[in-house]
Amino acid sequence: MKTFKIAALAGDGIGPEVMREAIQVLRVTEKKFGFRLEFTEAPVGWAGIDAAGIALPDETLAVCKNSDAILFGSVGLPDRDPTIPKEERPERAALLRLRKEFGLFANLRPVKLPKVLAHACPLARERQGDGIDILVVRELTGGMYFGQPKKTEDLGGGNQRAIDTMVYTTPEIARIAHVAFRAAQLRRKKLTSIDKANVLENGILWREVVTRVGKQYPDVALDHMFVDNGAMQLMLKPTQFDVMLCENMFGDILSDEAAALGGSLGMLPSASLGATNGKQTFGFYEPAGGTAPDIAGKNLANPIAQILSGALMLRHSFGLNDAAAAIEAAVATAIAAGHRTGDIFSPAETGARKVGTREMGGAIAAAI
Ligand code: IPM
Ligand code: MG
């Protein structure tokens, strides 16, 4: 029987409770579709600091290196940040480090507003058209997140200067553009590339390279949009978008905005992929939302983003397309049956029932 090794890094805040539901759902597909998943749980983030003194303990990294994919929860507890230097905080020392370590340059964030959740979308119904269905492709290992120099200098007299550097090279832009064009070919064949070419050198190069790569994909309609306009167009007419290609920081911002259109950040999964050897692609799968410390441990979090991240893992890293589709269908079934965590609940909706993290996970597992 095919066996896949998974590093399960639940992390902080709501991470552990949504991870538990995702593993439960994945276990059901395992039986039904006939493959084996070997989960190894390991601490990361503040959980790593509490267990081993650092956000990404060596043993956790070793578990990841020894796995076929990483299923990740979320890290970061802002209240505890002041207790350690900024370089050691989980966002930089664990999450960004893992992205870099495994060369996970391609981040896919599929936003889909199910028709029955129209009330959870902040836009008026007429702007939702026939439904919102956008794939944000975000470059994940370049740009301002990683560019050097990155530091805060003392200027004397109580003043400081903070420096972040935005850097992209031609190959970095080209490889993420190829990912986006190939994704568009499998969808509605439209790609909108986001940049700030009216101000940034990076934006000019981004547009040039994406345009050049686009010549190899004549079946995909390419257009370009400045990021400020892109943010506005998402609000005005989200149905115009199929695939949105963004550099790292623009993709961070626009994917949260798009997630709100999809009903809730708690519904947005993501896949972060590195280079593929054609057979198997190492990947990192995580909900796009954060640790939500305010609701952690209260059985309130929406586990759907984590569960759908598990589906993306089956598809992109293991090629288990049927099992992935079964999870996605089960999520749709649970929603159609009226199960709603607080983030997608409206008292005005008839037939809907407010449920907790466990009930939602259970309903999805039962629907497979
Ligand atoms: C995301 C998150 C991270 C990011 C944070 C937690 C560092 O917002 O994955 O979108 O900015 O990339
Ligand atoms: Mg973000």
Short mmCIF file of C-alpha atoms and ligand atoms in Angstrom, two decimals:
data_model
loop_
_atom_site.label_atom_id
_atom_site.label_comp_id
_atom_site.label_asym_id
_atom_site.label_seq_id
_atom_site.Cartn_x
_atom_site.Cartn_y
_atom_site.Cartn_z
CA MET A 1 0.00 0.00 0.00
CA LYS A 2 1.23 3.51 -0.79
CA THR A 3 2.50 5.23 2.34
CA PHE A 4 3.16 8.93 2.77
CA LYS A 5 5.01 10.56 5.63
CA ILE A 6 3.58 13.77 7.00
CA ALA A 7 5.12 16.17 9.52
CA ALA A 8 2.17 17.55 11.49
CA LEU A 9 3.20 20.87 13.04
CA ALA A 10 0.16 22.27 14.83
CA GLY A 11 1.87 25.28 16.41
CA ASP A 12 0.09 27.85 18.55
CA GLY A 13 -3.32 29.34 19.25
CA ILE A 14 -6.07 27.53 17.35
CA GLY A 15 -3.44 25.41 15.54
CA PRO A 16 -3.78 22.26 17.67
CA GLU A 17 -7.60 22.13 17.62
CA VAL A 18 -7.97 22.64 13.87
CA MET A 19 -5.08 20.24 13.21
CA ARG A 20 -6.89 17.54 15.20
CA GLU A 21 -9.92 17.85 12.92
CA ALA A 22 -7.80 17.81 9.75
CA ILE A 23 -6.02 14.63 10.83
CA GLN A 24 -9.34 13.03 11.68
CA VAL A 25 -10.70 13.82 8.21
CA LEU A 26 -7.52 12.61 6.50
CA ARG A 27 -7.73 9.35 8.45
CA VAL A 28 -11.17 8.72 6.97
CA THR A 29 -9.90 9.15 3.39
CA GLU A 30 -7.03 6.82 4.19
CA LYS A 31 -9.40 3.95 4.89
CA LYS A 32 -11.75 4.76 2.08
CA PHE A 33 -9.20 5.25 -0.71
CA GLY A 34 -6.59 2.73 0.36
CA PHE A 35 -3.36 4.51 1.19
CA ARG A 36 -1.45 5.09 4.39
CA LEU A 37 -0.60 8.35 6.03
CA GLU A 38 2.06 8.37 8.71
CA PHE A 39 1.77 11.48 10.85
CA THR A 40 4.63 12.61 13.06
CA GLU A 41 3.66 15.47 15.32
CA ALA A 42 6.33 17.98 16.32
CA PRO A 43 6.33 21.31 18.16
CA VAL A 44 6.82 24.61 16.34
CA GLY A 45 6.36 28.29 17.16
CA TRP A 46 5.81 29.13 20.82
CA ALA A 47 5.13 25.46 21.34
CA GLY A 48 8.68 24.86 20.06
CA ILE A 49 10.08 27.57 22.33
CA ASP A 50 8.29 26.04 25.33
CA ALA A 51 9.41 22.51 24.46
CA ALA A 52 12.98 23.08 23.27
CA GLY A 53 13.84 26.75 23.63
CA ILE A 54 13.54 27.75 19.95
CA ALA A 55 10.68 28.29 17.49
CA LEU A 56 11.97 25.66 15.09
CA PRO A 57 13.66 22.95 17.17
CA ASP A 58 16.30 20.86 15.38
CA GLU A 59 14.23 17.75 15.95
CA THR A 60 11.18 19.34 14.34
CA LEU A 61 13.24 20.34 11.31
CA ALA A 62 14.60 16.80 11.13
CA VAL A 63 11.04 15.42 11.15
CA CYS A 64 10.17 17.78 8.27
CA LYS A 65 13.22 16.70 6.25
CA ASN A 66 12.28 13.10 6.78
CA SER A 67 8.70 13.64 5.52
CA ASP A 68 6.97 13.84 2.14
CA ALA A 69 4.99 16.92 3.15
CA ILE A 70 4.39 19.28 6.04
CA LEU A 71 0.91 19.92 7.38
CA PHE A 72 1.21 23.11 9.34
CA GLY A 73 -1.18 24.85 11.73
CA SER A 74 -0.20 28.38 12.62
CA VAL A 75 2.40 30.15 14.75
CA GLY A 76 2.74 33.40 16.64
CA LEU A 77 1.35 34.83 19.87
CA PRO A 78 1.81 38.61 19.74
CA ASP A 79 1.33 38.96 23.51
CA ARG A 80 4.50 36.98 24.13
CA ASP A 81 6.59 38.76 21.46
CA PRO A 82 8.14 41.33 23.82
CA THR A 83 9.79 38.51 25.77
CA ILE A 84 12.25 37.55 22.97
CA PRO A 85 14.27 39.30 20.21
CA LYS A 86 12.40 39.81 16.93
CA GLU A 87 14.64 37.42 14.96
CA GLU A 88 13.64 34.58 17.31
CA ARG A 89 9.89 35.09 17.07
CA PRO A 90 7.97 32.25 15.45
CA GLU A 91 6.91 34.11 12.29
CA ARG A 92 10.50 34.73 11.23
CA ALA A 93 12.36 31.95 13.04
CA ALA A 94 9.96 29.13 12.13
CA LEU A 95 7.52 29.98 9.34
CA LEU A 96 9.72 32.12 7.11
CA ARG A 97 12.70 29.88 7.82
CA LEU A 98 10.79 26.77 6.74
CA ARG A 99 9.62 28.50 3.55
CA LYS A 100 13.23 29.40 2.71
CA GLU A 101 14.76 26.12 3.90
CA PHE A 102 12.54 24.04 1.61
CA GLY A 103 12.53 26.56 -1.27
CA LEU A 104 8.74 26.88 -1.15
CA PHE A 105 8.45 29.70 -3.64
CA ALA A 106 4.95 29.04 -4.94
CA ASN A 107 2.02 29.72 -2.65
CA LEU A 108 -1.44 28.83 -3.93
CA ARG A 109 -4.46 30.29 -2.13
CA PRO A 110 -7.78 29.26 -3.64
CA VAL A 111 -10.70 31.47 -2.60
CA LYS A 112 -14.17 30.17 -3.27
CA LEU A 113 -17.43 31.56 -1.98
CA PRO A 114 -20.00 28.78 -1.82
CA LYS A 115 -23.42 30.02 -2.99
CA VAL A 116 -25.07 29.15 0.35
CA LEU A 117 -22.58 31.36 2.15
CA ALA A 118 -23.50 34.48 0.17
CA HIS A 119 -24.47 36.12 3.48
CA ALA A 120 -20.91 35.67 4.82
CA CYS A 121 -19.45 37.70 1.94
CA PRO A 122 -19.24 41.42 2.79
CA LEU A 123 -20.24 42.41 -0.76
CA ALA A 124 -23.79 43.02 -1.93
CA ARG A 125 -25.27 40.03 -3.76
CA GLU A 126 -25.21 41.72 -7.16
CA ARG A 127 -21.44 42.09 -6.90
CA GLN A 128 -21.03 38.37 -6.18
CA GLY A 129 -22.28 37.48 -9.66
CA ASP A 130 -22.41 33.73 -10.25
CA GLY A 131 -19.96 33.17 -7.41
CA ILE A 132 -16.45 34.19 -6.47
CA ASP A 133 -13.70 31.78 -7.44
CA ILE A 134 -10.18 33.19 -7.40
CA LEU A 135 -6.78 31.57 -7.13
CA VAL A 136 -4.17 33.85 -5.61
CA VAL A 137 -0.68 32.72 -6.63
CA ARG A 138 1.77 34.38 -4.26
CA GLU A 139 5.56 34.36 -4.63
CA LEU A 140 6.78 33.22 -1.21
CA THR A 141 10.55 33.30 -0.87
CA GLY A 142 11.54 36.67 -2.34
CA GLY A 143 10.65 40.33 -2.22
CA MET A 144 10.57 42.46 0.87
CA TYR A 145 10.23 39.53 3.26
CA PHE A 146 13.71 38.25 2.58
CA GLY A 147 15.65 41.03 0.81
CA GLN A 148 18.86 42.29 2.45
CA PRO A 149 19.66 44.62 4.08
CA LYS A 150 16.89 44.23 6.62
CA LYS A 151 17.61 46.06 9.85
CA THR A 152 16.91 48.93 12.16
CA GLU A 153 19.74 51.40 12.64
CA ASP A 154 20.31 53.89 15.40
CA LEU A 155 20.55 57.45 14.12
CA GLY A 156 21.27 58.99 17.49
CA GLY A 157 19.12 61.60 19.20
CA GLY A 158 16.47 58.97 19.90
CA ASN A 159 15.87 58.37 16.19
CA GLN A 160 16.11 55.13 14.26
CA ARG A 161 15.95 54.11 10.62
CA ALA A 162 14.20 50.86 9.59
CA ILE A 163 15.23 49.28 6.30
CA ASP A 164 13.56 46.49 4.33
CA THR A 165 14.69 45.69 0.83
CA MET A 166 12.55 44.53 -2.07
CA VAL A 167 14.53 42.31 -4.44
CA TYR A 168 13.50 40.09 -7.34
CA THR A 169 15.58 38.47 -10.03
CA THR A 170 14.42 37.44 -13.49
CA PRO A 171 14.48 33.67 -12.70
CA GLU A 172 12.50 34.18 -9.47
CA ILE A 173 9.77 36.02 -11.34
CA ALA A 174 9.77 33.61 -14.27
CA ARG A 175 9.36 30.45 -12.18
CA ILE A 176 6.37 31.77 -10.24
CA ALA A 177 4.86 33.10 -13.47
CA HIS A 178 5.06 29.60 -14.98
CA VAL A 179 3.23 28.19 -11.94
CA ALA A 180 0.49 30.81 -12.33
CA PHE A 181 0.07 30.32 -16.10
CA ARG A 182 -0.13 26.53 -15.69
CA ALA A 183 -2.73 26.95 -12.95
CA ALA A 184 -4.73 29.29 -15.20
CA GLN A 185 -4.67 26.70 -18.00
CA LEU A 186 -6.49 24.30 -15.67
CA ARG A 187 -9.06 26.96 -14.73
CA ARG A 188 -10.76 29.72 -16.71
CA LYS A 189 -7.56 30.68 -18.58
CA LYS A 190 -7.31 34.22 -17.32
CA LEU A 191 -4.35 35.63 -15.44
CA THR A 192 -4.10 39.04 -13.80
CA SER A 193 -0.57 39.97 -12.80
CA ILE A 194 -0.31 42.44 -9.93
CA ASP A 195 2.53 44.93 -9.63
CA LYS A 196 3.42 48.53 -8.88
CA ALA A 197 5.22 49.21 -12.13
CA ASN A 198 4.35 52.92 -11.97
CA VAL A 199 6.65 53.38 -8.96
CA LEU A 200 8.85 50.36 -8.25
CA GLU A 201 11.82 49.01 -10.21
CA ASN A 202 10.63 45.61 -9.04
CA GLY A 203 7.25 46.28 -10.61
CA ILE A 204 8.76 47.12 -14.00
CA LEU A 205 10.85 43.95 -14.06
CA TRP A 206 7.90 41.89 -12.79
CA ARG A 207 5.69 43.11 -15.65
CA GLU A 208 8.38 42.55 -18.30
CA VAL A 209 9.16 39.02 -17.18
CA VAL A 210 5.52 37.96 -16.74
CA THR A 211 4.73 39.33 -20.21
CA ARG A 212 7.62 37.37 -21.72
CA VAL A 213 6.66 34.13 -19.97
CA GLY A 214 3.07 34.70 -21.09
CA LYS A 215 4.11 34.30 -24.75
CA GLN A 216 4.52 30.59 -24.00
CA TYR A 217 0.89 30.38 -22.89
CA PRO A 218 -1.11 31.87 -25.78
CA ASP A 219 -4.27 30.14 -24.49
CA VAL A 220 -4.19 32.21 -21.28
CA ALA A 221 -5.46 35.81 -21.41
CA LEU A 222 -3.00 37.99 -19.48
CA ASP A 223 -3.64 41.41 -18.07
CA HIS A 224 -1.72 43.59 -15.62
CA MET A 225 -3.02 45.65 -12.75
CA PHE A 226 -1.40 48.00 -10.26
CA VAL A 227 -1.78 46.63 -6.75
CA ASP A 228 -3.85 49.55 -5.46
CA ASN A 229 -6.30 49.13 -8.31
CA GLY A 230 -6.26 45.35 -7.76
CA ALA A 231 -7.32 45.86 -4.14
CA MET A 232 -10.16 48.08 -5.30
CA GLN A 233 -11.25 45.80 -8.16
CA LEU A 234 -11.55 42.91 -5.70
CA MET A 235 -14.20 44.94 -3.89
CA LEU A 236 -15.92 46.28 -6.98
CA LYS A 237 -15.95 43.30 -9.32
CA PRO A 238 -14.31 40.17 -7.90
CA THR A 239 -15.86 38.00 -10.59
CA GLN A 240 -13.43 39.47 -13.17
CA PHE A 241 -10.57 37.50 -11.55
CA ASP A 242 -9.51 33.94 -12.23
CA VAL A 243 -5.82 33.68 -11.26
CA MET A 244 -4.12 36.64 -9.55
CA LEU A 245 -0.31 36.52 -9.64
CA CYS A 246 1.40 38.54 -6.92
CA GLU A 247 4.82 39.11 -5.45
CA ASN A 248 5.26 38.13 -1.81
CA MET A 249 3.90 41.09 0.14
CA PHE A 250 1.19 42.07 -2.32
CA GLY A 251 0.02 38.45 -2.26
CA ASP A 252 -0.03 38.45 1.54
CA ILE A 253 -2.30 41.48 1.57
CA LEU A 254 -4.56 40.66 -1.37
CA SER A 255 -5.07 37.04 -0.29
CA ASP A 256 -6.49 38.18 3.05
CA GLU A 257 -8.76 40.61 1.23
CA ALA A 258 -9.87 37.88 -1.16
CA ALA A 259 -10.41 35.50 1.79
CA ALA A 260 -12.96 37.87 3.26
CA LEU A 261 -14.84 37.68 -0.05
CA GLY A 262 -14.79 33.90 0.26
CA GLY A 263 -16.77 34.13 3.49
CA SER A 264 -14.02 33.99 6.10
CA LEU A 265 -10.26 33.71 6.51
CA GLY A 266 -11.14 30.49 8.32
CA MET A 267 -12.08 28.98 4.96
CA LEU A 268 -8.84 29.73 3.07
CA PRO A 269 -6.34 26.88 2.71
CA SER A 270 -2.95 27.18 1.10
CA ALA A 271 -0.28 25.11 -0.55
CA SER A 272 3.35 26.21 -0.64
CA LEU A 273 5.34 24.29 -3.20
CA GLY A 274 8.95 24.04 -4.17
CA ALA A 275 10.54 22.67 -7.28
CA THR A 276 9.04 19.44 -8.53
CA ASN A 277 10.96 16.39 -9.73
CA GLY A 278 8.01 15.53 -11.94
CA LYS A 279 6.94 12.63 -9.70
CA GLN A 280 6.50 14.14 -6.29
CA THR A 281 6.44 17.73 -5.06
CA PHE A 282 7.45 18.49 -1.52
CA GLY A 283 4.87 20.85 -0.09
CA PHE A 284 3.88 22.78 2.96
CA TYR A 285 0.17 23.09 3.67
CA GLU A 286 -1.31 25.62 6.03
CA PRO A 287 -4.40 27.72 6.58
CA ALA A 288 -3.78 31.29 5.44
CA GLY A 289 -5.22 32.70 8.68
CA GLY A 290 -3.34 33.08 11.93
CA THR A 291 -3.38 31.68 15.44
CA ALA A 292 -6.47 33.66 16.55
CA PRO A 293 -5.41 33.65 20.23
CA ASP A 294 -8.69 35.30 21.27
CA ILE A 295 -10.70 32.19 20.37
CA ALA A 296 -8.02 29.53 20.94
CA GLY A 297 -8.94 26.50 23.02
CA LYS A 298 -12.64 27.38 23.06
CA ASN A 299 -13.92 25.06 20.34
CA LEU A 300 -14.85 28.14 18.27
CA ALA A 301 -12.34 28.09 15.41
CA ASN A 302 -13.38 27.14 11.90
CA PRO A 303 -11.35 24.02 10.98
CA ILE A 304 -12.23 24.20 7.27
CA ALA A 305 -9.07 26.02 6.14
CA GLN A 306 -6.94 23.38 7.86
CA ILE A 307 -9.02 20.51 6.48
CA LEU A 308 -8.90 21.94 2.94
CA SER A 309 -5.12 22.38 3.33
CA GLY A 310 -5.03 18.63 3.95
CA ALA A 311 -6.92 18.13 0.67
CA LEU A 312 -4.39 20.29 -1.17
CA MET A 313 -1.62 18.14 0.31
CA LEU A 314 -3.20 14.95 -1.01
CA ARG A 315 -3.51 16.51 -4.47
CA HIS A 316 -0.29 18.45 -4.93
CA SER A 317 2.21 16.33 -3.01
CA PHE A 318 0.76 12.82 -3.24
CA GLY A 319 -1.25 12.92 -6.47
CA LEU A 320 -4.32 11.55 -4.64
CA ASN A 321 -6.82 13.57 -6.63
CA ASP A 322 -9.92 11.52 -5.81
CA ALA A 323 -9.33 11.64 -2.09
CA ALA A 324 -8.66 15.38 -2.26
CA ALA A 325 -11.89 15.93 -4.20
CA ALA A 326 -13.76 13.81 -1.65
CA ILE A 327 -12.62 16.09 1.18
CA GLU A 328 -13.63 19.18 -0.76
CA ALA A 329 -17.02 17.65 -1.52
CA ALA A 330 -17.48 16.71 2.15
CA VAL A 331 -16.80 20.32 3.17
CA ALA A 332 -19.45 21.45 0.68
CA THR A 333 -21.87 18.84 2.05
CA ALA A 334 -21.36 19.93 5.67
CA ILE A 335 -21.94 23.54 4.68
CA ALA A 336 -25.00 22.68 2.60
CA ALA A 337 -26.37 20.79 5.62
CA GLY A 338 -26.28 24.03 7.59
CA HIS A 339 -23.26 23.55 9.85
CA ARG A 340 -21.75 26.93 10.66
CA THR A 341 -18.88 27.96 12.90
CA GLY A 342 -19.29 31.47 14.33
CA ASP A 343 -17.33 33.17 11.54
CA ILE A 344 -19.80 32.06 8.86
CA PHE A 345 -22.98 32.03 10.94
CA SER A 346 -25.82 34.46 10.47
CA PRO A 347 -28.93 34.31 12.66
CA ALA A 348 -30.93 35.46 9.64
CA GLU A 349 -30.13 32.27 7.72
CA THR A 350 -32.85 29.64 8.02
CA GLY A 351 -31.75 26.06 8.44
CA ALA A 352 -28.29 27.01 9.68
CA ARG A 353 -26.92 25.78 13.00
CA LYS A 354 -24.03 27.23 14.94
CA VAL A 355 -21.48 24.52 15.72
CA GLY A 356 -18.04 24.30 17.27
CA THR A 357 -14.70 23.21 15.84
CA ARG A 358 -15.24 19.55 16.77
CA GLU A 359 -18.78 19.37 15.40
CA MET A 360 -17.72 20.93 12.10
CA GLY A 361 -14.79 18.53 11.79
CA GLY A 362 -17.03 15.62 12.70
CA ALA A 363 -19.67 16.60 10.16
CA ILE A 364 -17.03 16.79 7.40
CA ALA A 365 -15.47 13.47 8.38
CA ALA A 366 -18.91 11.88 8.38
CA ALA A 367 -19.68 13.25 4.90
CA ILE A 368 -16.74 11.50 3.22
C1 IPM B 1 0.53 34.47 5.81
C2 IPM B 1 0.87 35.13 7.13
C3 IPM B 1 2.38 35.19 7.28
C4 IPM B 1 2.93 36.01 6.12
C5 IPM B 1 2.86 35.76 8.64
C6 IPM B 1 2.30 34.98 9.81
C7 IPM B 1 4.35 35.84 8.73
O1 IPM B 1 0.28 36.38 7.20
O2 IPM B 1 0.94 33.33 5.60
O3 IPM B 1 -0.15 35.10 5.00
O4 IPM B 1 2.97 37.25 6.20
O5 IPM B 1 3.32 35.42 5.13
MG MG B 2 -1.02 36.83 5.63
#
